[in-house]
mmCIF file of C-alpha atoms in Angstrom:
data_model
loop_
_atom_site.group_PDB
_atom_site.id
_atom_site.type_symbol
_atom_site.label_atom_id
_atom_site.label_comp_id
_atom_site.label_asym_id
_atom_site.label_seq_id
_atom_site.Cartn_x
_atom_site.Cartn_y
_atom_site.Cartn_z
ATOM 1 C CA MET A 719 0.272 0.312 -0.118
ATOM 2 C CA ARG A 720 1.231 3.089 -1.374
ATOM 3 C CA SER A 721 1.758 5.816 2.221
ATOM 4 C CA ILE A 722 0.074 8.967 2.105
ATOM 5 C CA TRP A 723 2.337 10.814 4.674
ATOM 6 C CA ASN A 724 5.884 9.434 6.784
ATOM 7 C CA GLY A 725 6.344 11.080 9.981
ATOM 8 C CA ALA A 726 6.139 9.893 13.579
ATOM 9 C CA ILE A 727 4.283 9.373 16.850
ATOM 10 C CA SER A 728 5.221 10.843 19.413
ATOM 11 C CA PHE A 729 4.895 9.113 22.718
ATOM 12 C CA GLY A 730 6.254 11.333 25.490
ATOM 13 C CA LEU A 731 9.864 10.851 24.505
ATOM 14 C CA VAL A 732 9.837 7.736 22.764
ATOM 15 C CA SER A 733 9.532 9.001 19.030
ATOM 16 C CA ILE A 734 8.523 6.436 16.684
ATOM 17 C CA PRO A 735 8.922 6.493 12.622
ATOM 18 C CA ILE A 736 5.988 5.965 11.324
ATOM 19 C CA LYS A 737 4.220 5.199 7.432
ATOM 20 C CA VAL A 738 -0.180 6.485 7.367
ATOM 21 C CA VAL A 739 -1.788 4.442 4.753
ATOM 22 C CA ASN A 740 -5.558 4.837 4.013
ATOM 23 C CA ALA A 741 -7.302 1.504 5.676
ATOM 24 C CA THR A 742 -10.461 2.117 3.972
ATOM 25 C CA GLU A 743 -10.850 2.507 -0.180
ATOM 26 C CA ASN A 744 -13.745 3.343 -2.050
ATOM 27 C CA HIS A 745 -15.357 0.828 -4.403
ATOM 28 C CA SER A 746 -18.970 3.396 -6.014
ATOM 29 C CA ILE A 747 -18.566 2.832 -9.061
ATOM 30 C CA SER A 748 -17.864 6.331 -11.237
ATOM 31 C CA PHE A 749 -19.115 8.115 -14.074
ATOM 32 C CA ARG A 750 -18.417 10.558 -17.208
ATOM 33 C CA GLN A 751 -19.993 13.194 -17.978
ATOM 34 C CA ILE A 752 -21.079 12.997 -22.088
ATOM 35 C CA HIS A 753 -22.526 14.850 -25.210
ATOM 36 C CA THR A 754 -26.532 12.481 -25.068
ATOM 37 C CA ALA A 755 -26.544 13.821 -28.593
ATOM 38 C CA ASP A 756 -23.093 12.013 -29.936
ATOM 39 C CA GLY A 757 -21.599 10.377 -26.817
ATOM 40 C CA GLY A 758 -18.682 13.142 -26.620
ATOM 41 C CA ARG A 759 -16.855 13.981 -23.470
ATOM 42 C CA VAL A 760 -17.781 16.562 -21.907
ATOM 43 C CA ARG A 761 -14.341 18.400 -19.542
ATOM 44 C CA TYR A 762 -14.619 21.194 -17.021
ATOM 45 C CA ARG A 763 -12.084 23.737 -18.111
ATOM 46 C CA LYS A 764 -10.396 25.735 -15.691
ATOM 47 C CA VAL A 765 -11.047 29.853 -17.062
ATOM 48 C CA CYS A 766 -9.718 33.075 -15.367
ATOM 49 C CA GLU A 767 -13.186 35.447 -14.951
ATOM 50 C CA LEU A 768 -11.242 38.255 -16.538
ATOM 51 C CA ASP A 769 -9.846 37.568 -19.368
ATOM 52 C CA GLY A 770 -11.445 34.052 -20.010
ATOM 53 C CA GLU A 771 -8.581 32.704 -20.738
ATOM 54 C CA GLU A 772 -7.694 28.472 -20.126
ATOM 55 C CA LEU A 773 -5.239 27.934 -16.683
ATOM 56 C CA SER A 774 -3.395 25.136 -15.938
ATOM 57 C CA GLN A 775 -2.393 23.832 -12.782
ATOM 58 C CA ASP A 776 0.629 25.684 -12.357
ATOM 59 C CA GLU A 777 -0.775 29.310 -13.143
ATOM 60 C CA ILE A 778 -4.217 28.453 -10.417
ATOM 61 C CA GLY A 779 -3.099 29.784 -6.046
ATOM 62 C CA LYS A 780 -5.126 29.672 -3.043
ATOM 63 C CA ALA A 781 -7.080 33.355 -2.044
ATOM 64 C CA TYR A 782 -9.098 33.730 0.859
ATOM 65 C CA GLU A 783 -12.520 35.567 -0.557
ATOM 66 C CA ASP A 784 -13.364 38.325 2.024
ATOM 67 C CA ALA A 785 -16.538 39.872 2.998
ATOM 68 C CA ASP A 786 -16.871 42.513 0.560
ATOM 69 C CA GLY A 787 -15.890 39.514 -1.967
ATOM 70 C CA SER A 788 -12.069 40.599 -2.194
ATOM 71 C CA MET A 789 -9.303 38.119 -2.680
ATOM 72 C CA ILE A 790 -6.808 37.982 -0.086
ATOM 73 C CA PRO A 791 -3.970 35.735 -1.552
ATOM 74 C CA ILE A 792 -2.162 32.843 0.403
ATOM 75 C CA THR A 793 1.138 31.118 -0.762
ATOM 76 C CA ASP A 794 2.431 28.011 0.287
ATOM 77 C CA ALA A 795 5.310 30.060 1.674
ATOM 78 C CA ASP A 796 2.973 31.508 3.842
ATOM 79 C CA LEU A 797 1.589 28.975 5.228
ATOM 80 C CA ALA A 798 4.686 27.223 5.741
ATOM 81 C CA SER A 799 6.293 29.654 7.832
ATOM 82 C CA LEU A 800 2.813 29.044 10.258
ATOM 83 C CA PRO A 801 4.143 27.241 13.599
ATOM 84 C CA LEU A 802 2.464 23.894 13.533
ATOM 85 C CA PRO A 803 4.018 21.381 16.033
ATOM 86 C CA THR A 804 2.285 18.511 14.464
ATOM 87 C CA ALA A 805 3.311 19.074 10.361
ATOM 88 C CA LYS A 806 5.657 15.887 10.388
ATOM 89 C CA THR A 807 4.430 14.388 13.891
ATOM 90 C CA ILE A 808 1.147 12.299 15.423
ATOM 91 C CA GLU A 809 1.513 13.840 18.832
ATOM 92 C CA ILE A 810 -0.285 11.662 21.447
ATOM 93 C CA VAL A 811 -1.803 14.256 24.369
ATOM 94 C CA ALA A 812 -4.120 11.468 26.306
ATOM 95 C CA PHE A 813 -5.299 8.533 27.017
ATOM 96 C CA VAL A 814 -9.108 7.357 27.530
ATOM 97 C CA ALA A 815 -11.642 5.062 26.979
ATOM 98 C CA ALA A 816 -13.085 3.940 24.111
ATOM 99 C CA ASP A 817 -16.724 4.641 24.656
ATOM 100 C CA THR A 818 -16.174 8.794 25.641
ATOM 101 C CA ILE A 819 -15.250 9.087 21.882
ATOM 102 C CA ASP A 820 -18.397 9.536 20.088
ATOM 103 C CA PRO A 821 -19.255 7.932 16.967
ATOM 104 C CA LEU A 822 -20.282 11.453 15.222
ATOM 105 C CA GLN A 823 -16.857 12.677 15.678
ATOM 106 C CA MET A 824 -15.310 9.756 13.176
ATOM 107 C CA ASP A 825 -13.716 10.435 9.865
ATOM 108 C CA ALA A 826 -11.168 8.645 7.659
ATOM 109 C CA ALA A 827 -9.013 5.707 9.071
ATOM 110 C CA TYR A 828 -5.497 5.109 8.629
ATOM 111 C CA TYR A 829 -3.390 2.348 9.590
ATOM 112 C CA LEU A 830 -0.174 3.028 11.121
ATOM 113 C CA SER A 831 2.982 1.166 9.789
ATOM 114 C CA ALA A 832 6.000 0.714 11.248
ATOM 115 C CA ASN A 833 8.694 2.283 9.463
ATOM 116 C CA GLY A 834 11.913 0.506 8.875
ATOM 117 C CA VAL A 835 13.545 -2.076 11.368
ATOM 118 C CA PRO A 836 14.366 0.309 14.369
ATOM 119 C CA ALA A 837 10.878 1.507 14.349
ATOM 120 C CA ALA A 838 9.290 -1.362 15.055
ATOM 121 C CA LYS A 839 10.459 -2.251 18.493
ATOM 122 C CA PRO A 840 8.868 0.869 19.880
ATOM 123 C CA TYR A 841 5.824 0.653 17.389
ATOM 124 C CA THR A 842 5.151 -2.411 19.322
ATOM 125 C CA LEU A 843 5.565 -1.254 23.304
ATOM 126 C CA LEU A 844 3.000 1.025 22.321
ATOM 127 C CA ARG A 845 0.648 -1.170 20.593
ATOM 128 C CA GLU A 846 1.132 -3.984 23.136
ATOM 129 C CA ALA A 847 0.274 -0.925 26.120
ATOM 130 C CA LEU A 848 -2.703 -0.059 23.729
ATOM 131 C CA LYS A 849 -4.170 -3.752 24.512
ATOM 132 C CA ARG A 850 -3.157 -3.968 27.760
ATOM 133 C CA SER A 851 -4.978 -0.890 29.063
ATOM 134 C CA LYS A 852 -7.691 -1.607 26.944
ATOM 135 C CA LYS A 853 -8.141 2.896 25.959
ATOM 136 C CA VAL A 854 -7.148 4.465 22.855
ATOM 137 C CA ALA A 855 -4.661 7.605 22.681
ATOM 138 C CA ILE A 856 -5.972 11.068 21.073
ATOM 139 C CA ALA A 857 -3.110 12.248 19.648
ATOM 140 C CA LYS A 858 -2.979 15.664 17.165
ATOM 141 C CA PHE A 859 -1.568 15.624 13.505
ATOM 142 C CA ALA A 860 -1.550 17.795 10.193
ATOM 143 C CA LEU A 861 -2.622 16.153 7.155
ATOM 144 C CA ARG A 862 -2.996 17.922 4.068
ATOM 145 C CA GLY A 863 -2.554 21.560 4.818
ATOM 146 C CA ARG A 864 -4.332 21.527 8.185
ATOM 147 C CA GLU A 865 -4.116 19.888 11.852
ATOM 148 C CA ARG A 866 -6.149 17.548 12.708
ATOM 149 C CA LEU A 867 -7.750 15.540 15.701
ATOM 150 C CA GLY A 868 -7.258 11.380 15.605
ATOM 151 C CA MET A 869 -7.808 8.430 18.183
ATOM 152 C CA LEU A 870 -5.351 5.914 17.969
ATOM 153 C CA ARG A 871 -6.192 1.915 18.456
ATOM 154 C CA VAL A 872 -5.246 -1.965 17.995
ATOM 155 C CA VAL A 873 -6.614 -3.320 15.216
ATOM 156 C CA ASP A 874 -5.236 -6.830 14.729
ATOM 157 C CA ASP A 875 -1.281 -6.381 15.164
ATOM 158 C CA VAL A 876 -2.049 -3.033 13.398
ATOM 159 C CA ILE A 877 -2.263 0.270 15.200
ATOM 160 C CA ALA A 878 -5.583 2.278 13.280
ATOM 161 C CA MET A 879 -5.694 5.762 13.199
ATOM 162 C CA HIS A 880 -9.439 7.340 13.433
ATOM 163 C CA GLY A 881 -9.707 10.784 12.316
ATOM 164 C CA LEU A 882 -12.022 12.974 14.744
ATOM 165 C CA LEU A 883 -13.875 15.665 13.849
ATOM 166 C CA TRP A 884 -13.421 18.869 16.597
ATOM 167 C CA PRO A 885 -16.142 19.115 19.020
ATOM 168 C CA ASP A 886 -17.021 22.491 17.494
ATOM 169 C CA GLU A 887 -17.602 20.401 14.175
ATOM 170 C CA ILE A 888 -20.596 18.840 15.603
ATOM 171 C CA ARG A 889 -23.738 19.809 14.860
ATOM 172 C CA ALA A 890 -26.602 19.809 18.052
ATOM 173 C CA SER A 891 -29.501 17.459 17.899
ATOM 174 C CA ASP A 892 -32.128 19.501 19.754
ATOM 175 C CA GLU A 893 -33.743 20.638 15.883
ATOM 176 C CA ALA A 894 -33.697 17.108 14.758
ATOM 177 C CA ALA A 895 -35.608 15.820 17.936
ATOM 178 C CA PRO A 896 -39.050 14.677 17.682
ATOM 179 C CA GLU A 897 -40.920 18.125 19.058
ATOM 180 C CA ALA A 898 -43.927 16.304 20.358
ATOM 181 C CA ASP A 899 -43.691 14.801 23.331
ATOM 182 C CA VAL A 900 -44.048 11.143 22.915
ATOM 183 C CA SER A 901 -44.879 8.333 25.493
ATOM 184 C CA VAL A 902 -43.706 4.203 25.051
ATOM 185 C CA ARG A 903 -45.753 1.675 27.165
ATOM 186 C CA GLU A 904 -43.644 -0.913 28.406
ATOM 187 C CA ALA A 905 -45.569 -3.317 26.247
ATOM 188 C CA GLU A 906 -44.304 -1.961 22.757
ATOM 189 C CA LEU A 907 -40.362 -1.583 24.342
ATOM 190 C CA ASP A 908 -40.781 -5.699 24.996
ATOM 191 C CA LEU A 909 -42.130 -5.984 21.820
ATOM 192 C CA ALA A 910 -39.255 -4.440 20.513
ATOM 193 C CA ASP A 911 -36.955 -6.547 22.419
ATOM 194 C CA ALA A 912 -38.543 -9.198 21.541
ATOM 195 C CA LEU A 913 -37.635 -8.099 17.850
ATOM 196 C CA MET A 914 -34.199 -7.106 18.173
ATOM 197 C CA ASP A 915 -33.281 -10.894 19.877
ATOM 198 C CA THR A 916 -34.744 -11.936 17.484
ATOM 199 C CA LEU A 917 -33.058 -10.717 14.846
ATOM 200 C CA GLY A 918 -29.578 -11.383 16.792
ATOM 201 C CA GLU A 919 -26.443 -10.222 15.728
ATOM 202 C CA VAL A 920 -24.998 -10.461 11.857
ATOM 203 C CA ASP A 921 -21.481 -11.309 10.596
ATOM 204 C CA MET A 922 -20.555 -7.847 9.218
ATOM 205 C CA ALA A 923 -18.270 -9.432 6.798
ATOM 206 C CA THR A 924 -21.431 -11.112 4.550
ATOM 207 C CA LEU A 925 -23.289 -7.572 4.047
ATOM 208 C CA HIS A 926 -22.427 -6.699 0.376
ATOM 209 C CA ASP A 927 -23.647 -3.660 -1.926
ATOM 210 C CA ASP A 928 -26.951 -4.785 -3.893
ATOM 211 C CA TYR A 929 -26.839 -1.119 -5.646
ATOM 212 C CA ARG A 930 -23.647 -1.592 -6.780
ATOM 213 C CA THR A 931 -23.553 -5.260 -8.239
ATOM 214 C CA ALA A 932 -26.828 -4.336 -10.108
ATOM 215 C CA VAL A 933 -25.017 -1.395 -11.564
ATOM 216 C CA GLU A 934 -21.873 -3.559 -12.517
ATOM 217 C CA GLU A 935 -24.411 -6.215 -13.817
ATOM 218 C CA LEU A 936 -26.310 -2.795 -15.574
ATOM 219 C CA ILE A 937 -23.150 -1.952 -17.156
ATOM 220 C CA ALA A 938 -21.510 -5.358 -18.476
ATOM 221 C CA ALA A 939 -25.396 -6.069 -20.445
ATOM 222 C CA LYS A 940 -25.149 -2.925 -22.152
ATOM 223 C CA ALA A 941 -21.113 -3.619 -23.138
ATOM 224 C CA ASP A 942 -21.975 -7.188 -24.701
ATOM 225 C CA GLY A 943 -24.815 -5.099 -26.824
ATOM 226 C CA ALA A 944 -27.704 -6.294 -25.010
ATOM 227 C CA VAL A 945 -30.711 -5.126 -23.044
ATOM 228 C CA ALA A 946 -30.486 -5.402 -18.822
ATOM 229 C CA PRO A 947 -33.522 -7.130 -17.973
ATOM 230 C CA ALA A 948 -35.624 -4.487 -16.094
ATOM 231 C CA GLN A 949 -35.958 -5.014 -12.255
ATOM 232 C CA GLU A 950 -38.695 -4.012 -10.154
ATOM 233 C CA ALA A 951 -38.554 -1.648 -7.732
ATOM 234 C CA PRO A 952 -39.165 -2.655 -4.030
ATOM 235 C CA ALA A 953 -42.478 -1.065 -2.879
ATOM 236 C CA ALA A 954 -42.470 1.986 -0.656
ATOM 237 C CA LYS A 955 -42.651 2.232 2.764
ATOM 238 C CA GLY A 956 -42.965 4.917 5.697
ATOM 239 C CA GLY A 957 -44.897 7.771 5.588
ATOM 240 C CA LYS A 958 -48.054 5.549 6.898
ATOM 241 C CA VAL A 959 -49.883 6.370 9.929
ATOM 242 C CA ILE A 960 -49.557 2.385 11.517
ATOM 243 C CA ASP A 961 -50.893 0.290 15.074
ATOM 244 C CA LEU A 962 -47.320 0.362 16.619
ATOM 245 C CA MET A 963 -47.997 -3.240 18.610
ATOM 246 C CA ALA A 964 -49.561 -4.458 15.249
ATOM 247 C CA ALA A 965 -46.290 -3.327 13.429
ATOM 248 C CA LEU A 966 -43.939 -4.842 15.984
ATOM 249 C CA GLU A 967 -46.206 -8.194 16.482
ATOM 250 C CA ASN A 968 -45.877 -9.314 13.023
ATOM 251 C CA SER A 969 -42.192 -7.736 12.297
ATOM 252 C CA VAL A 970 -41.224 -10.621 15.187
ATOM 253 C CA LYS A 971 -42.954 -13.574 13.754
ATOM 254 C CA ALA A 972 -41.981 -12.246 10.114
ATOM 255 C CA ALA A 973 -38.243 -12.614 11.636
ATOM 256 C CA LYS A 974 -39.056 -15.938 13.468
ATOM 257 C CA ALA A 975 -40.743 -17.342 9.870
ATOM 258 C CA SER A 976 -37.314 -16.159 8.206
ATOM 259 C CA ARG A 977 -35.107 -18.134 10.508
ATOM 260 C CA GLY A 978 -37.363 -21.359 10.375
ATOM 261 C CA GLU A 979 -38.113 -20.634 14.631
ATOM 262 C CA GLY A 980 -42.129 -19.293 14.189
ATOM 263 C CA GLY A 981 -43.514 -21.941 11.354
ATOM 264 C CA GLU A 982 -45.135 -18.712 10.641
ATOM 265 C CA SER A 983 -46.796 -18.484 6.925
ATOM 266 C CA GLY A 984 -45.090 -16.891 3.322
ATOM 267 C CA ALA A 985 -46.610 -13.641 4.055
ATOM 268 C CA ALA A 986 -45.438 -13.533 7.774
ATOM 269 C CA ALA A 987 -41.961 -13.631 6.507
ATOM 270 C CA ASP A 988 -42.462 -11.595 3.338
ATOM 271 C CA GLY A 989 -43.149 -9.244 6.252
ATOM 272 C CA ASP A 990 -47.241 -8.496 5.268
ATOM 273 C CA VAL A 991 -49.541 -7.842 7.205
ATOM 274 C CA ALA A 992 -51.536 -10.876 8.120
ATOM 275 C CA GLU A 993 -55.140 -11.128 7.051
ATOM 276 C CA VAL A 994 -58.156 -11.281 9.452
ATOM 277 C CA THR A 995 -60.632 -13.538 8.495
ATOM 278 C CA GLU A 996 -64.027 -11.678 9.850
ATOM 279 C CA LEU A 997 -66.493 -14.621 11.894
ATOM 280 C CA SER A 998 -69.756 -12.639 11.487
ATOM 281 C CA SER A 999 -71.624 -14.841 9.120
ATOM 282 C CA ARG A 1000 -70.671 -17.897 11.039
ATOM 283 C CA LYS A 1001 -71.390 -15.957 14.530
ATOM 284 C CA SER A 1002 -75.226 -15.266 13.312
ATOM 285 C CA GLY A 1003 -75.692 -18.680 12.172
ATOM 286 C CA GLY A 1004 -74.893 -20.116 15.302
ATOM 287 C CA ARG A 1005 -76.695 -17.550 16.684
ATOM 288 C CA LYS A 1006 -79.882 -18.796 15.123
ATOM 289 C CA SER A 1007 -79.480 -22.618 15.334
ATOM 290 C CA ALA A 1008 -78.550 -22.689 18.990
ATOM 291 C CA PRO A 1009 -81.853 -21.766 20.127
ATOM 292 C CA ALA A 1010 -83.985 -23.978 18.226
ATOM 293 C CA LYS A 1011 -81.846 -26.382 19.850
ATOM 294 C CA LYS A 1012 -82.427 -24.893 23.455
ATOM 295 C CA THR A 1013 -86.432 -25.370 22.442
ATOM 296 C CA ALA A 1014 -86.897 -28.560 21.506
ATOM 297 C CA SER A 1015 -84.587 -29.727 24.325
ATOM 298 C CA LYS A 1016 -87.136 -27.677 27.140
ATOM 299 C CA THR A 1017 -90.584 -29.119 24.968
ATOM 300 C CA ALA A 1018 -88.830 -32.611 25.856
ATOM 301 C CA ALA A 1019 -88.099 -32.514 28.741
ATOM 302 C CA LYS A 1020 -91.297 -30.850 29.818
ATOM 303 C CA SER A 1021 -92.766 -33.595 28.421
ATOM 304 C CA THR A 1022 -91.274 -36.468 30.311
ATOM 305 C CA ALA A 1023 -91.156 -34.304 33.614
ATOM 306 C CA ALA A 1024 -95.292 -34.241 32.413
ATOM 307 C CA ALA A 1025 -95.358 -37.828 31.529
ATOM 308 C CA LYS A 1026 -93.296 -38.961 35.308
ATOM 309 C CA LYS A 1027 -95.824 -36.515 37.126
ATOM 310 C CA THR A 1028 -99.118 -38.154 35.438
ATOM 311 C CA THR A 1029 -97.552 -41.882 36.159
ATOM 312 C CA GLY A 1030 -97.173 -40.862 39.870
ATOM 313 C CA THR A 1031 -100.061 -39.445 39.930
ATOM 314 C CA LYS A 1032 -101.773 -42.514 38.855
ATOM 315 C CA ALA A 1033 -99.849 -44.520 41.428
ATOM 316 C CA ALA A 1034 -100.420 -42.964 44.731
ATOM 317 C CA GLN A 1035 -104.035 -42.035 43.880
ATOM 318 C CA GLY A 1036 -104.784 -45.593 41.766
ATOM 319 C CA LYS A 1037 -103.483 -48.123 43.815
ATOM 320 C CA LYS A 1038 -106.365 -50.133 43.347
ATOM 321 C CA SER A 1039 -107.467 -49.411 39.639
ATOM 322 C CA THR A 1040 -107.997 -51.781 37.386
ATOM 323 C CA ALA A 1041 -104.915 -52.197 34.612
ATOM 324 C CA SER A 1042 -107.067 -51.755 31.761
ATOM 325 C CA LYS A 1043 -107.879 -48.022 33.220
ATOM 326 C CA THR A 1044 -103.564 -47.421 33.653
ATOM 327 C CA GLY A 1045 -103.446 -48.540 30.354
ATOM 328 C CA THR A 1046 -105.448 -45.891 29.066
ATOM 329 C CA ALA A 1047 -103.460 -43.412 30.873
ATOM 330 C CA LYS A 1048 -100.099 -44.968 30.101
ATOM 331 C CA THR A 1049 -101.570 -44.428 26.854
ATOM 332 C CA ALA A 1050 -102.301 -40.642 27.282
ATOM 333 C CA ALA A 1051 -98.850 -39.894 28.276
ATOM 334 C CA LYS A 1052 -97.266 -41.320 25.065
ATOM 335 C CA LYS A 1053 -99.509 -39.228 23.399
ATOM 336 C CA SER A 1054 -98.464 -36.425 24.702
ATOM 337 C CA ALA A 1055 -94.818 -36.701 24.329
ATOM 338 C CA ALA A 1056 -95.340 -37.420 20.817
ATOM 339 C CA ALA A 1057 -97.188 -34.092 20.104
ATOM 340 C CA SER A 1058 -95.499 -31.508 18.844
ATOM 341 C CA PRO A 1059 -94.009 -29.016 21.377
ATOM 342 C CA LYS A 1060 -95.119 -26.210 19.525
ATOM 343 C CA SER A 1061 -99.102 -27.316 19.977
ATOM 344 C CA THR A 1062 -100.687 -25.639 23.032
ATOM 345 C CA GLY A 1063 -104.246 -27.731 22.290
ATOM 346 C CA ALA A 1064 -101.721 -31.189 22.901
ATOM 347 C CA LYS A 1065 -100.761 -29.414 26.331
ATOM 348 C CA LYS A 1066 -104.947 -28.903 27.739
ATOM 349 C CA SER A 1067 -105.608 -32.034 25.722
ATOM 350 C CA THR A 1068 -103.070 -34.008 28.198
ATOM 351 C CA ALA A 1069 -104.134 -31.967 30.897
ATOM 352 C CA THR A 1070 -107.852 -32.981 30.797
ATOM 353 C CA THR A 1071 -107.050 -37.026 30.404
ATOM 354 C CA ALA A 1072 -105.509 -36.396 33.664
ATOM 355 C CA LYS A 1073 -108.351 -34.243 35.199
ATOM 356 C CA LYS A 1074 -111.042 -37.195 34.071
ATOM 357 C CA THR A 1075 -108.428 -40.363 34.684
ATOM 358 C CA ALA A 1076 -108.200 -38.801 38.264
ATOM 359 C CA ALA A 1077 -112.682 -38.292 38.717
ATOM 360 C CA LYS A 1078 -112.834 -42.070 37.382
ATOM 361 C CA LYS A 1079 -110.405 -42.749 40.179
ATOM 362 C CA THR A 1080 -112.266 -41.164 42.989
ATOM 363 C CA THR A 1081 -115.702 -43.167 42.252
ATOM 364 C CA PRO A 1082 -114.572 -46.228 43.210
ATOM 365 C CA ARG A 1083 -113.554 -45.016 46.141
ATOM 366 C CA LYS A 1084 -116.771 -43.645 47.429
ATOM 367 C CA ARG A 1085 -118.854 -47.223 46.320
ATOM 368 C CA ALA A 1086 -116.321 -49.063 47.970
ATOM 369 C CA SER A 1087 -116.683 -46.982 51.351
ATOM 370 C CA ALA A 1088 -120.299 -46.930 51.273
#
């Protein structure tokens, strides 16, 4: 890797010669501007506004634009004359716990490589000291014409440096917070925790840029003269007022289904809201049939009770009655039980028969006593 800066780490009285190399690289696909009519390349040219002359890079300098629009020239010699102790030195100013650094301050990342064999021993000493203390080093350094703030930490067996923004370069977050006062229920927090547990962790190495892959496939297809297949755009999400509890519950179900844990349907696995089947028609049918069954049962029970009552009365009052009278009463009871439950006349007929039977039973008793 090509170094972008050479200097030394100042660790107290210890100086560690190092080289700075980029720790990250940009994989974004870049495009050129062209004239759509003929495909000609469009280039930017640097032209002086006063005389209209096109300038080369050697003819271009720096200037500060004042409030009134006037230009104040600043040369490289002017900047070089300024006192800048960190021009060639990464000066460590403190060691702090890593969690005290706000991620908002994180900027570009670099690897610090030991520059030469003599630098290996002090380099290793600083690396192991950082490991054992479980702290990071805060340092100042100069890069590309300005002084910067940095954080040194250990990555594997290498000391890495993260450029940090100065504290006054971080904007206040007050204006970005929700304006309305919102309260969150415990049940909603429990569902959010359940969703977080279900989603679990991810191996960062497995994540990739799907859009970049699609652009590369498009370019390859066009280079071969083929027409790239149109891909459906994902459905737009957000911007709707939703039932938060239902959304959380469906999210948990979908996450479990995607991992094969919940046995949910495919729709839930795709993150769709589960459909609710209305049961009103089934309930109304049940309400119509249930009373009919209950009425029939009650009618049959009443008929049976009437028959038992009639039989009991005959047994108490007509112990001396003939077999023909008993048979007549049983026949009347059977007719009463077989009659329609909705017929009022059948009930009256049964009651009349019972009275006549009682009257017949009473007459022989009077004759016997006479």
